[in-house]
Coordinates of C-alpha atoms in Angstrom, one line a residue:
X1311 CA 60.3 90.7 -213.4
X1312 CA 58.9 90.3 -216.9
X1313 CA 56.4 92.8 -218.2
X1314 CA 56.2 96.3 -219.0
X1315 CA 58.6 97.3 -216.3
X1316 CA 61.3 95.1 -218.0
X1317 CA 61.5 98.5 -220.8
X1318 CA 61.6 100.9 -218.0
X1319 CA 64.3 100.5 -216.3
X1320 CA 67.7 101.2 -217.3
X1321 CA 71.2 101.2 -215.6
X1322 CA 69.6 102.4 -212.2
X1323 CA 66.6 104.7 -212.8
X1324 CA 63.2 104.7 -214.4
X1325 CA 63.2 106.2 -218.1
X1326 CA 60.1 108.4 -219.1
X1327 CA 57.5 106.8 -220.8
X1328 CA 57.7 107.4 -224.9
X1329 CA 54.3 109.7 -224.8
X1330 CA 51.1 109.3 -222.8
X1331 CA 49.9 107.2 -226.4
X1332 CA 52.2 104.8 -225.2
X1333 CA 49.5 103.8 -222.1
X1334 CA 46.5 104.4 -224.4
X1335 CA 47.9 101.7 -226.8
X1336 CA 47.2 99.0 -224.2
X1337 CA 50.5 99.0 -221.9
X1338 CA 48.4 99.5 -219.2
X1339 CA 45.9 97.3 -219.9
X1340 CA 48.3 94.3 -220.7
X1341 CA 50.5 95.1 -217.4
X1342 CA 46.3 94.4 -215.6
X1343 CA 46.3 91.3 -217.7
X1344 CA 49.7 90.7 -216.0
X1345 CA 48.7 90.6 -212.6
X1346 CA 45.6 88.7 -213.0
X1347 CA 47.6 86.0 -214.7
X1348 CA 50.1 86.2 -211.6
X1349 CA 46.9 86.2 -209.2
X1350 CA 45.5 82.7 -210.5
X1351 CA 48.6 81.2 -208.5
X1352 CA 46.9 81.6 -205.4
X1353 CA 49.0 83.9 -203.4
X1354 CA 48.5 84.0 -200.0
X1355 CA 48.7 87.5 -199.6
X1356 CA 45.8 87.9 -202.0
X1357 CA 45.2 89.0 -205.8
X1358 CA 47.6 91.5 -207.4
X1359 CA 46.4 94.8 -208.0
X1360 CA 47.5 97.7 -210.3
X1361 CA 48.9 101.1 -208.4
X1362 CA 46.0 102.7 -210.9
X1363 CA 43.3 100.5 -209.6
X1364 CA 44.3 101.1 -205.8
X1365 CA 41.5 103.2 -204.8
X1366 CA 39.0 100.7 -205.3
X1367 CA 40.4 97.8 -203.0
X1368 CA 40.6 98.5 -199.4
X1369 CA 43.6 95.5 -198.9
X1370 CA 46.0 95.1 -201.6
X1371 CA 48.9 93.6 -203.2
X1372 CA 51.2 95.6 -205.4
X1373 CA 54.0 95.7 -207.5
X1374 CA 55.8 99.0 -208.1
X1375 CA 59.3 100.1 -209.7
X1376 CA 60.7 102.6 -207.2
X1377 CA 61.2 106.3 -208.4
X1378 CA 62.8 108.0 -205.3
X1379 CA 63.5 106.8 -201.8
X1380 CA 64.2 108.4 -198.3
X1381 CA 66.3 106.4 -196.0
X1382 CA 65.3 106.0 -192.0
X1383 CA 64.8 109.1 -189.8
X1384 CA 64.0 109.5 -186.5
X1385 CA 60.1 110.8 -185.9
X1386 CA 58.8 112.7 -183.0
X1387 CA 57.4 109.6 -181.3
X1388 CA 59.4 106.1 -180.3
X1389 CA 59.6 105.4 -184.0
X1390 CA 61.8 106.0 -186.9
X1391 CA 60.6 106.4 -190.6
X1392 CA 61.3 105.7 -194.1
X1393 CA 59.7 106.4 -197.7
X1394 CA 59.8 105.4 -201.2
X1395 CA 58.0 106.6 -204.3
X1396 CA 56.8 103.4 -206.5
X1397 CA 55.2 103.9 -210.0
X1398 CA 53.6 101.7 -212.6
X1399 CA 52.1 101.7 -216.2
X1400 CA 48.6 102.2 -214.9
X1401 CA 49.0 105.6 -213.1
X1402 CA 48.3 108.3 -215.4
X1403 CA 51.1 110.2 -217.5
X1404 CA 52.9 112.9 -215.0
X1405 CA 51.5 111.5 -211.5
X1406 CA 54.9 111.2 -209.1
X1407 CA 53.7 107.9 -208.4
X1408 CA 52.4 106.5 -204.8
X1409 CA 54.8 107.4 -201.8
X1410 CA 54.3 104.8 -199.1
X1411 CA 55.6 105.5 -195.9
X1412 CA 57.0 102.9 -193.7
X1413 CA 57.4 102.6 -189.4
X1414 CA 59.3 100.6 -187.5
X1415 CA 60.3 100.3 -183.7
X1416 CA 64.0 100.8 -185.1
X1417 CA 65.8 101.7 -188.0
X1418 CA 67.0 99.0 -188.9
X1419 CA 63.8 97.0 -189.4
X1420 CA 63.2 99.2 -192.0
X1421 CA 63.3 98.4 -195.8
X1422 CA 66.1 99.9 -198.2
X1423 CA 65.4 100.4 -201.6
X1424 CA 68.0 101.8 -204.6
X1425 CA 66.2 103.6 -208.0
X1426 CA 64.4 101.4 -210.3
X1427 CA 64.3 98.0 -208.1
X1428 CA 60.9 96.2 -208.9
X1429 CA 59.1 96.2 -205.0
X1430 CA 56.1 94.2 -203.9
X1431 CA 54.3 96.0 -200.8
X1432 CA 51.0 94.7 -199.2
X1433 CA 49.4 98.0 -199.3
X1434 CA 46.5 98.3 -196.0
X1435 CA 43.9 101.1 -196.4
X1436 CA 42.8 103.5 -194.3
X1437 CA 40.8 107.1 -194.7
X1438 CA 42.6 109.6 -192.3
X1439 CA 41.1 113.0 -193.4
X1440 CA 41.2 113.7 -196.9
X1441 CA 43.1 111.7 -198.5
X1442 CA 43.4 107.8 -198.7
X1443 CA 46.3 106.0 -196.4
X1444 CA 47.6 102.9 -196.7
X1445 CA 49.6 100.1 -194.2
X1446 CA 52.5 98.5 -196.1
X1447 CA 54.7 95.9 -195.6
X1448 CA 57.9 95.4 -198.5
X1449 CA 59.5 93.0 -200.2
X1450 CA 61.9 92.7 -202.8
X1451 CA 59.9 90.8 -206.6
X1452 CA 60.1 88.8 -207.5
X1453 CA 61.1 87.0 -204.4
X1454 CA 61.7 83.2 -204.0
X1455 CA 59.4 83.4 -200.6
X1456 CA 57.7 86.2 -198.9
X1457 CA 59.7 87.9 -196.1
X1458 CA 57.6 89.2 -193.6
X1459 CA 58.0 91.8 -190.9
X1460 CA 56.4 92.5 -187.7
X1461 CA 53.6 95.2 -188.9
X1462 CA 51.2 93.2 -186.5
X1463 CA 52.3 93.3 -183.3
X1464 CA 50.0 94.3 -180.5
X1465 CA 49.7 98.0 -180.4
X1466 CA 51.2 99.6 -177.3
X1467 CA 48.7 102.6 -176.0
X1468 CA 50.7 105.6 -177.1
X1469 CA 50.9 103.9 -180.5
X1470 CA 47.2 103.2 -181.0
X1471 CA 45.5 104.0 -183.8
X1472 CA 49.7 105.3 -185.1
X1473 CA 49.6 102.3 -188.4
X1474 CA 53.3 100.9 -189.1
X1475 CA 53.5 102.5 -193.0
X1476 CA 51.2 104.7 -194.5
X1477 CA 51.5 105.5 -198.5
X1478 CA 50.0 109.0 -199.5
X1479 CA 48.0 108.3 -202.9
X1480 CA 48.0 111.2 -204.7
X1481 CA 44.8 113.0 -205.5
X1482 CA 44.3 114.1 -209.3
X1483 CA 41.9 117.2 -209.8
X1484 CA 38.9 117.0 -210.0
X1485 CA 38.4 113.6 -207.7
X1486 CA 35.7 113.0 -205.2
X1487 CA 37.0 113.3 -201.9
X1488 CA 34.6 111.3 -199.0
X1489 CA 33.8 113.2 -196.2
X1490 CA 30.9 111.0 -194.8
X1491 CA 32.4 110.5 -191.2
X1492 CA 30.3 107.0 -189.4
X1493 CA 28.0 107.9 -187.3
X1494 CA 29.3 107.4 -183.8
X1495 CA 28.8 105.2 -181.2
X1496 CA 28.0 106.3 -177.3
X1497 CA 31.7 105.8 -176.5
X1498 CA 32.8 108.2 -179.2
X1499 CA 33.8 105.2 -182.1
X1500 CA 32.0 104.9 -185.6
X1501 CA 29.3 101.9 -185.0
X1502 CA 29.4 100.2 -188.5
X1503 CA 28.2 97.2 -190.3
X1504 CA 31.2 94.8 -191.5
X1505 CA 30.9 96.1 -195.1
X1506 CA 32.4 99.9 -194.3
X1507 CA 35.5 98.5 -192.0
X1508 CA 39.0 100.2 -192.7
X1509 CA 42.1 98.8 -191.0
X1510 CA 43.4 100.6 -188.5
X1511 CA 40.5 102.1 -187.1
X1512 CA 38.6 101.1 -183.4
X1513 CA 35.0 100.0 -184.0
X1514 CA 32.1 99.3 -181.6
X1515 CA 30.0 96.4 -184.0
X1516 CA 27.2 94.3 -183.6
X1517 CA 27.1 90.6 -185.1
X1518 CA 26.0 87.3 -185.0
X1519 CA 28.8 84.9 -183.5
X1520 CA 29.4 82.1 -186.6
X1521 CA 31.9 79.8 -185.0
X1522 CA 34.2 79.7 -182.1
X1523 CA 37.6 79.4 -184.0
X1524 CA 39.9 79.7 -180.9
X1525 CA 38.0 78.9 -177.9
X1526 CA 38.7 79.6 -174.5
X1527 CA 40.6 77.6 -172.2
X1528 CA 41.9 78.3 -168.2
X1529 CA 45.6 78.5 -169.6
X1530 CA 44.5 80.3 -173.2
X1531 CA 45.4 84.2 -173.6
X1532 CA 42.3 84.9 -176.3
X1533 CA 40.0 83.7 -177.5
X1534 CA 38.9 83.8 -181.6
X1535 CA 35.3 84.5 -182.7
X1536 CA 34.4 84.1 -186.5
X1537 CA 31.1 86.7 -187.1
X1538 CA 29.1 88.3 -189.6
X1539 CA 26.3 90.9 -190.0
X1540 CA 25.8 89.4 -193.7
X1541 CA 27.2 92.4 -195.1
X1542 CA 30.7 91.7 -197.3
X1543 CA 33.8 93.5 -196.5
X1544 CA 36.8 92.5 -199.8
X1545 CA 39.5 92.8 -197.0
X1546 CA 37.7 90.1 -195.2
X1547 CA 39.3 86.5 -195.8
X1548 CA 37.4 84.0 -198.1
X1549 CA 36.8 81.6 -195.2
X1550 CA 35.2 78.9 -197.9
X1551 CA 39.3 79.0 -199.4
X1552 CA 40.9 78.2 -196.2
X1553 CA 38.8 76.1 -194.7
X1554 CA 39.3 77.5 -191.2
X1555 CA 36.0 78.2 -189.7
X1556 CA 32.9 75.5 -190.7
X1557 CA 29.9 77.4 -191.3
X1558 CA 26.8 75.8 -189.1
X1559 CA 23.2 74.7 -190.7
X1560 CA 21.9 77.6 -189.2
X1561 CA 23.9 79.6 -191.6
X1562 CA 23.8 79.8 -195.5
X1563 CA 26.6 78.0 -196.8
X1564 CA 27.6 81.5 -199.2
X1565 CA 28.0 83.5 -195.5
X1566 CA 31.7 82.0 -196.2
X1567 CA 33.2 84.3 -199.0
X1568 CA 34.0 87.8 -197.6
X1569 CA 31.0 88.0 -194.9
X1570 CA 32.8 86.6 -191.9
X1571 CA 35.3 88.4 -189.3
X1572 CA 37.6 86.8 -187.2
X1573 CA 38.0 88.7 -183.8
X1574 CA 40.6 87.7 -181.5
X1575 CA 39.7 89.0 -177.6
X1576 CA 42.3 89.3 -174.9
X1577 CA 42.9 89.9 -171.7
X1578 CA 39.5 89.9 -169.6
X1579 CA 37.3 89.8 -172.3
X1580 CA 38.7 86.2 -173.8
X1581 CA 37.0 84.7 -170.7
X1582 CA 33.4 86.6 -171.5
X1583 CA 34.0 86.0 -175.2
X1584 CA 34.4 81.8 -174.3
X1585 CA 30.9 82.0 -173.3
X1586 CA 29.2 83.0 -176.6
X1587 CA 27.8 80.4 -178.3
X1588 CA 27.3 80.1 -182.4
X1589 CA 24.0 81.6 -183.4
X1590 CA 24.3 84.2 -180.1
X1591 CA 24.2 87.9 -181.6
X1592 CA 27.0 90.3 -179.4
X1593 CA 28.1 93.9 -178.9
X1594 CA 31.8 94.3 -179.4
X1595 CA 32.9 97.2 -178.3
X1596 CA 36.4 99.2 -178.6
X1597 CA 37.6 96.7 -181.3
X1598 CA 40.8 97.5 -183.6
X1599 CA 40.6 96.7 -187.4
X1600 CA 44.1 95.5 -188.3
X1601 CA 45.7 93.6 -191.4
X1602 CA 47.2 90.0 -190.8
X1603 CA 49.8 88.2 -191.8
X1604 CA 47.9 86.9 -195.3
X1605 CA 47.0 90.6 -195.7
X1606 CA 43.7 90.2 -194.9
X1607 CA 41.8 92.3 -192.2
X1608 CA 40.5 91.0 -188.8
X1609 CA 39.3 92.7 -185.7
X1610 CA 41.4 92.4 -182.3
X1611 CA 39.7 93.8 -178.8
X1612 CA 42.3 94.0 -176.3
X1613 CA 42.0 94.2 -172.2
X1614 CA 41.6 97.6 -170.4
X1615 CA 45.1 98.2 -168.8
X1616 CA 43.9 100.4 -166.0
X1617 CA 40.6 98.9 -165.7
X1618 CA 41.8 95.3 -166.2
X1619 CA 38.2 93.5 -165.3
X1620 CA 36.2 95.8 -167.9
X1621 CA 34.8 93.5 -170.6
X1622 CA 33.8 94.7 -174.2
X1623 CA 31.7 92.0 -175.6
X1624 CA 28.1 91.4 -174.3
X1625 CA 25.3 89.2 -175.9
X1626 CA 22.4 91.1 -177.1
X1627 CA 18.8 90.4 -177.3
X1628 CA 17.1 89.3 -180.3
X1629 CA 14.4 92.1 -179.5
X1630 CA 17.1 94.7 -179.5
X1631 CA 16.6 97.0 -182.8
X1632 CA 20.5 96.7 -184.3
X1633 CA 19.8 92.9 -183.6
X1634 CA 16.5 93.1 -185.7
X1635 CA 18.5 94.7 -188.9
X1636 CA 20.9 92.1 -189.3
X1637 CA 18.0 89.2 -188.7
X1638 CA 16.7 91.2 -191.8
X1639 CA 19.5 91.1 -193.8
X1640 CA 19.9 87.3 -192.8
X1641 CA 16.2 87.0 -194.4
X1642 CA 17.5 88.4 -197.4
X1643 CA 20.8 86.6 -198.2
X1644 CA 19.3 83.1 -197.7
X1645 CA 17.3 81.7 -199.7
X1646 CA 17.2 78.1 -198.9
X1647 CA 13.9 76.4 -198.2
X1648 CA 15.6 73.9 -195.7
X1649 CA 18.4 73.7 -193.2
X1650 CA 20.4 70.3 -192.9
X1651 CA 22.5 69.0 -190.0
X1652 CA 25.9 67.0 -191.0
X1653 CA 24.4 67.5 -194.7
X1654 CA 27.8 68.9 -195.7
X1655 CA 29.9 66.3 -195.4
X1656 CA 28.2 64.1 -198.0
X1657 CA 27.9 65.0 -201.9
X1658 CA 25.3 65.5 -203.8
X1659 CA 23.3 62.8 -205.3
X1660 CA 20.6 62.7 -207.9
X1661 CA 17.3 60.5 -207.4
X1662 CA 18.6 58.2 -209.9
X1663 CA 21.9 57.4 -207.8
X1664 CA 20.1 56.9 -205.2
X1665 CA 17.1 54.3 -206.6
X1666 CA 20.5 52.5 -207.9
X1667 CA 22.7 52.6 -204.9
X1668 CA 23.3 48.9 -203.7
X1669 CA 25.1 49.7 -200.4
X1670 CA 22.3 50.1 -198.0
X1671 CA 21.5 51.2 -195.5
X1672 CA 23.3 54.2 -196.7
X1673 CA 22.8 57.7 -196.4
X1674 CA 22.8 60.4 -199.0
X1675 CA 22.2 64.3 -199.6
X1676 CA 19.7 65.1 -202.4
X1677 CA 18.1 68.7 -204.3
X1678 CA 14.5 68.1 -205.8
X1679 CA 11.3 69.0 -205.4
X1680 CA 7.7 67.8 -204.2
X1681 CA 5.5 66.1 -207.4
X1682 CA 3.0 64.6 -205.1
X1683 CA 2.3 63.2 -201.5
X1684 CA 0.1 60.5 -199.5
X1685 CA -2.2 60.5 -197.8
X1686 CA -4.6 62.2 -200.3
X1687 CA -6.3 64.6 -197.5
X1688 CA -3.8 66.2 -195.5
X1689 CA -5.3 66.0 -192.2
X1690 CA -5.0 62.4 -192.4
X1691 CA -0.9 63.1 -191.7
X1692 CA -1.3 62.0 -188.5
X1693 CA -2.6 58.9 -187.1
X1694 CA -2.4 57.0 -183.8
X1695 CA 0.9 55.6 -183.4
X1696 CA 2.9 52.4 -181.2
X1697 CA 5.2 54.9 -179.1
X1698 CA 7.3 51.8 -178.7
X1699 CA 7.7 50.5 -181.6
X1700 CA 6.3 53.4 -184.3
X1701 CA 3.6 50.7 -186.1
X1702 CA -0.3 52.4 -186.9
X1703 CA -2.5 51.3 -184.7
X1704 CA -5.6 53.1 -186.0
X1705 CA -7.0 55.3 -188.6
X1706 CA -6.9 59.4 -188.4
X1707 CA -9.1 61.2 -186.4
X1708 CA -9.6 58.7 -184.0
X1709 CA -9.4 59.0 -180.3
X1710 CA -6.1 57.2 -179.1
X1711 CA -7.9 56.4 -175.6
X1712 CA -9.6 53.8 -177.5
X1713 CA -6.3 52.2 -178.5
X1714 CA -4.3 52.6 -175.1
X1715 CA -6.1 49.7 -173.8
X1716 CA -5.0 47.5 -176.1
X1717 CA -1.2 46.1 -176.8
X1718 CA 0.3 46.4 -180.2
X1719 CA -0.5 43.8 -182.6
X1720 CA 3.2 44.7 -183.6
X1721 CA 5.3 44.5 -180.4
X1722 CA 2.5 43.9 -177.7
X1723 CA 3.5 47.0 -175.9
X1724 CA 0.9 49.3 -174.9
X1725 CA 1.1 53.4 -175.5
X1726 CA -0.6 55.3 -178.3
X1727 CA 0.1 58.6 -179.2
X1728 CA -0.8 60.6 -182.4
X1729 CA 2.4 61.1 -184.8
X1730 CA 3.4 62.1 -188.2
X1731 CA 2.9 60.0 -191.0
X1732 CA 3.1 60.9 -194.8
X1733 CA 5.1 60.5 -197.9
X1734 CA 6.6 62.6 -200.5
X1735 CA 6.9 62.1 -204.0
X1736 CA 10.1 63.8 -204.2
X1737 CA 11.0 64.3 -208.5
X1738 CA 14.3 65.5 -210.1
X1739 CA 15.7 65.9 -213.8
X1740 CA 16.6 61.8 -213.4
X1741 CA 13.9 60.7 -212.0
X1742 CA 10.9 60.3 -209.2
X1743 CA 11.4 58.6 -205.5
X1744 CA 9.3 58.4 -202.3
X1745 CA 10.0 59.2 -199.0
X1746 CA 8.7 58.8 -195.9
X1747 CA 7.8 61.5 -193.3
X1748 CA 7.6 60.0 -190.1
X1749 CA 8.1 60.3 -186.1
X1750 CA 10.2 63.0 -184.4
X1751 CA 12.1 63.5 -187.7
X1752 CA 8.6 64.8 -189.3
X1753 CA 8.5 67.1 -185.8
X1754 CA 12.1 68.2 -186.9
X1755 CA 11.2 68.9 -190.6
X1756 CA 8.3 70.7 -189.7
X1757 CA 9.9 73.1 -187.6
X1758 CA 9.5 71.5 -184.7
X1759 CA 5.5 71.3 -183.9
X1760 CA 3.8 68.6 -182.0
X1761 CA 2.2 66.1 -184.0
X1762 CA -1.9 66.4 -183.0
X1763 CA -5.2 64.6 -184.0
X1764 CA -5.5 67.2 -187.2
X1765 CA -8.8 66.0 -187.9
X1766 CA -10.5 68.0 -184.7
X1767 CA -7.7 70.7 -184.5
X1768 CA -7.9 73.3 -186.9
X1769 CA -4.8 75.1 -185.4
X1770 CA -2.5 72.2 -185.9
X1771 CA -3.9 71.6 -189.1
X1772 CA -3.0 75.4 -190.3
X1773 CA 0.3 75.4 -188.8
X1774 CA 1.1 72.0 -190.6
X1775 CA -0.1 73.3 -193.7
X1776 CA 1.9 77.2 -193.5
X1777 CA 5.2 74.8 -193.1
X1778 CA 4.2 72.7 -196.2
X1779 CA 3.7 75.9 -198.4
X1780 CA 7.0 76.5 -198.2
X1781 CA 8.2 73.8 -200.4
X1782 CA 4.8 74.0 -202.6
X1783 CA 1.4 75.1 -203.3
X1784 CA -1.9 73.2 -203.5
X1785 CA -4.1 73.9 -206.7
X1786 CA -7.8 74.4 -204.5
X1787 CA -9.5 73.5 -207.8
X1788 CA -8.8 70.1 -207.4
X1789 CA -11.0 67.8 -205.0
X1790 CA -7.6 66.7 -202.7
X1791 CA -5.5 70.0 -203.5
X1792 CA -2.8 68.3 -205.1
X1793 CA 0.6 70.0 -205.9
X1794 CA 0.4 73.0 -208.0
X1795 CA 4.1 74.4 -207.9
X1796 CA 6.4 73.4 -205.9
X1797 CA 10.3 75.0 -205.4
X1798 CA 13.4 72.8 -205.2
X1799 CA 15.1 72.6 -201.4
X1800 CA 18.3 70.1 -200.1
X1801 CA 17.4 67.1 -197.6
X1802 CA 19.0 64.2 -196.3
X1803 CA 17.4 61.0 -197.4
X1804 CA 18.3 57.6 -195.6
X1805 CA 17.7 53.9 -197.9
X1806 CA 17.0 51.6 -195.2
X1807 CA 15.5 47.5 -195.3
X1808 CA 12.7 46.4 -194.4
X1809 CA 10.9 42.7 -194.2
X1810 CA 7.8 42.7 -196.9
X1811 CA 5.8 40.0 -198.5
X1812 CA 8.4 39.4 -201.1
X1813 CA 11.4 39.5 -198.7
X1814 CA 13.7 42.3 -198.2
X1815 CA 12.5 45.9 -199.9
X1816 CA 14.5 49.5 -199.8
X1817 CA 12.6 52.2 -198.1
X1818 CA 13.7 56.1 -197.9
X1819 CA 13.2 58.2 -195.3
X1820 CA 13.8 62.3 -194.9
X1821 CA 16.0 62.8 -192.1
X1822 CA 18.0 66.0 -190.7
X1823 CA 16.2 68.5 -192.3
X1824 CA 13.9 71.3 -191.4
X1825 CA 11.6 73.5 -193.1
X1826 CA 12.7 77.0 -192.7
X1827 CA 10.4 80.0 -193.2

């Protein structure tokens, strides 16, 4: 390894540094710059981080030089036990360093070490009393491939809550310690938001289900859940990265980086857990926080082994009051004005690429904002409508039993109904297009209302209009109340052809997309 430990070490053991001017003079800070370097090549066990900077990162990845090392001993439980002392530029002048302690089912699963060898160690923290704890897992660095150990096998009973290596950080004078303990749940474990998980620790947690990553099946073990409370957690894996768990419409598409939990649930409760449905909000109870393979934290609930048909995941009710905090915090984090279905899997496109496309019918995802619509007057949105084949058959405000006596002059089909019809000037940066607002996708984009004869319903007519103001405002001092200000929000936009006086003329339609308020 290159760096400032390259100056360090000599024949077998760690030289003092030259004077505690030496770290002031930018050792430390350039040993940092080293590790973030080394972090931009995507590691899978995560960023790098300084032993100095440990305290602030609840999962980490650290390089150390070892200063003193105690080979396996037996402990009073089924395990045995080793230690090593690791140092590095950015602890402070006269700390020992960080002593990490490892566990193992046997001795000889444990890591040796000699006096000035260059160690990586995934460090996992915990809070057991007063001082901070830390999982581990070791390797030699710089390695040509990570060797892994078991540190995440199922937990037998007697070893619950008993992590595989701890590493004592030591406390300088004068630091805060935290002593807030969680507030406690009715079974006797902390209840707490995603955002204040430690590893190692069992949780009872409320959430919002996200995705079914694993799900259930008569020959499965477990099932996997992906859920969030919209609070972030930096031990929680970047979803967005990894590509593992597709984030639903209902969601906003920034829920992906740090706000999502996988849980894994076995034994009696992967059957109830197979039930859940994205979108359902659930009460997992009795869950253990634990550190993966990619260093990242997850939660795992496993069965009752005396009470084998107990289950500890429920759905809750939106009306109940933990429920009602995250819906609140859900208001908060998204911002969009719209939710689209399938709208991820198409890019972006301005109103200029889409005026020019020549492939139609074609479909295409687009981000502007309302200049202007038709008709004029707003209750005029609806009119009686062809249920067959969607053609006007009379003006607004009219009564459709008028019309239902009559066939279509389109497809000579009788049934009139009233629905949605309007367009939207829709404007961008490149340019201006309009768009059509019709039939059950105008249901769907308003929130799903029934399209009424707004002209004697006042009710409909408001209802309409508090959807509307979401995407803009009408100036009242204007005879039609055209747009005032108006906010930009994503929809899906189809070209389609139709047959017009001068032959064949591209139309656009919204499609997919719903108002959300």
């Amino acid at each position: 390894m290159t760096g400032p430990f390259s100056s360090t070490i000599v024949k077998g053991h760690i030289t003092p540094m030259q004077s505690p001017a030496s770290v002031a003079n930018g050792i430390a800070a350039k040993y940092r710059q080293l590790l973030e370097t080394a972090s931009m090549d995507a590691h899978p066990e995560g960023p790098f981080t300084a032993l100095g900077d440990i305290a602030a990162s609840p999962v980490v990845c650290a390089f150390g030089v070892v200063t003193s090392f105690k080979p396996a001993s037996k402990t009073k439980g089924p395990d045995f036990r080793s230690a090593m002392t690791i140092t590095d530029p950015t602890l402070p002048v006269g700390m020992p360093g960080l002593t990490v302690l490892f566990f193992r089912p046997t001795a000889a699963d444990l890591p040796v070490a000699t006096i000035g060898q260059v160690v990586r160690v995934a460090i996992k923290v915990a809070r057991l009393t007063d001082a901070a704890r830390h999982r581990a897992r070791w390797c030699p660095a710089p390695p040509d491939r990570v060797h892994r150990h078991n540190a995440n096998a199922r937990v037998r009973n007697r070893d619950r809550g008993q992590p595989d290596a701890l590493a004592h950080e030591p406390r300088q004078a004068g630091t805060p310690v935290h002593t807030r303990n969680p507030a406690p749940s009715p079974g006797g474990r902390p209840c707490l938001p995603i955002c204040d998980l430690q590893p190692n620790v069992f949780y009872d947690l409320y959430a919002r289900v996200v995705a079914i990553v694993q799900p259930y099946t008569p020959h499965a073990t477990n099932t996997v859940l992906a859920i969030t409370d919209y609070t972030r957690n930096g031990s929680v894996r970047p979803q967005a990265a990894t590509g593992q768990v597709r984030v639903p419409d209902m969601f906003p598409p920034t829920l992906s980086d740090g706000y999502i939990l996988e849980c894994t649930l076995w034994d009696a409760n992967a059957p109830a857990a197979g039930k859940v449905r994205p979108g359902d909000y659930v009460h997992i109870r009795n869950m253990r926080t634990k550190i993966n393979s990619f260093g990242f934290m997850e939660g795992v609930v496993n069965g009752d082994r005396v009470h084998t048909s107990k289950v500890n995941i429920s759905v809750v009710s939106e009306s109940d009051e933990a429920v009602q905090v995250i819906s609140r915090r859900a208001l908060v984090s998204d911002t969009r004005k719209t939710l689209l279905t399938q709208g991820d899997v198409l890019p972006m496109s301005t109103i200029r690429q889409i005026e020019e496309a020549t492939n139609v019918p074609a479909k295409f995802r687009c981000h502007a904002r309302v200049a202007d619509f038709l008709p004029f007057d707003m209750r005029c949105f609806t009119c009686p409508t062809c249920t067959t084949c969607g053609a006007s058959v009379g003006a607004a405000g009219e009564d459709v039993s008028a019309h239902r006596a009559h066939a279509c002059k389109t497809c000579g089909n009788k049934g009139v109904e009233y629905q949605f019809r309007f367009s939207l000037m829709l404007a961008d940066s490149t340019g201006h297009l309009p768009v059509i607002v019709a039939g059950a996708d105008a249901c769907h984009f308003l929130g799903g209302m029934a399209a009424d004869n707004l002209a004697n319903n006042d009710a409909a007519f408001e209802e309409m209009r508090s959807w509307l103001q979401v995407l803009w405002t009408s100036d009242s001092t204007k005879p039609q109340g055209r747009v005032a200000k108006a906010e930009p929000f994503d929809c899906m936009i189809e070209a389609y052809t139709v047959r017009g006086p001068k032959g064949a003329e591209t139309r656009h339609r919204i499609f997919n997309t719903q108002i959300r308020k």
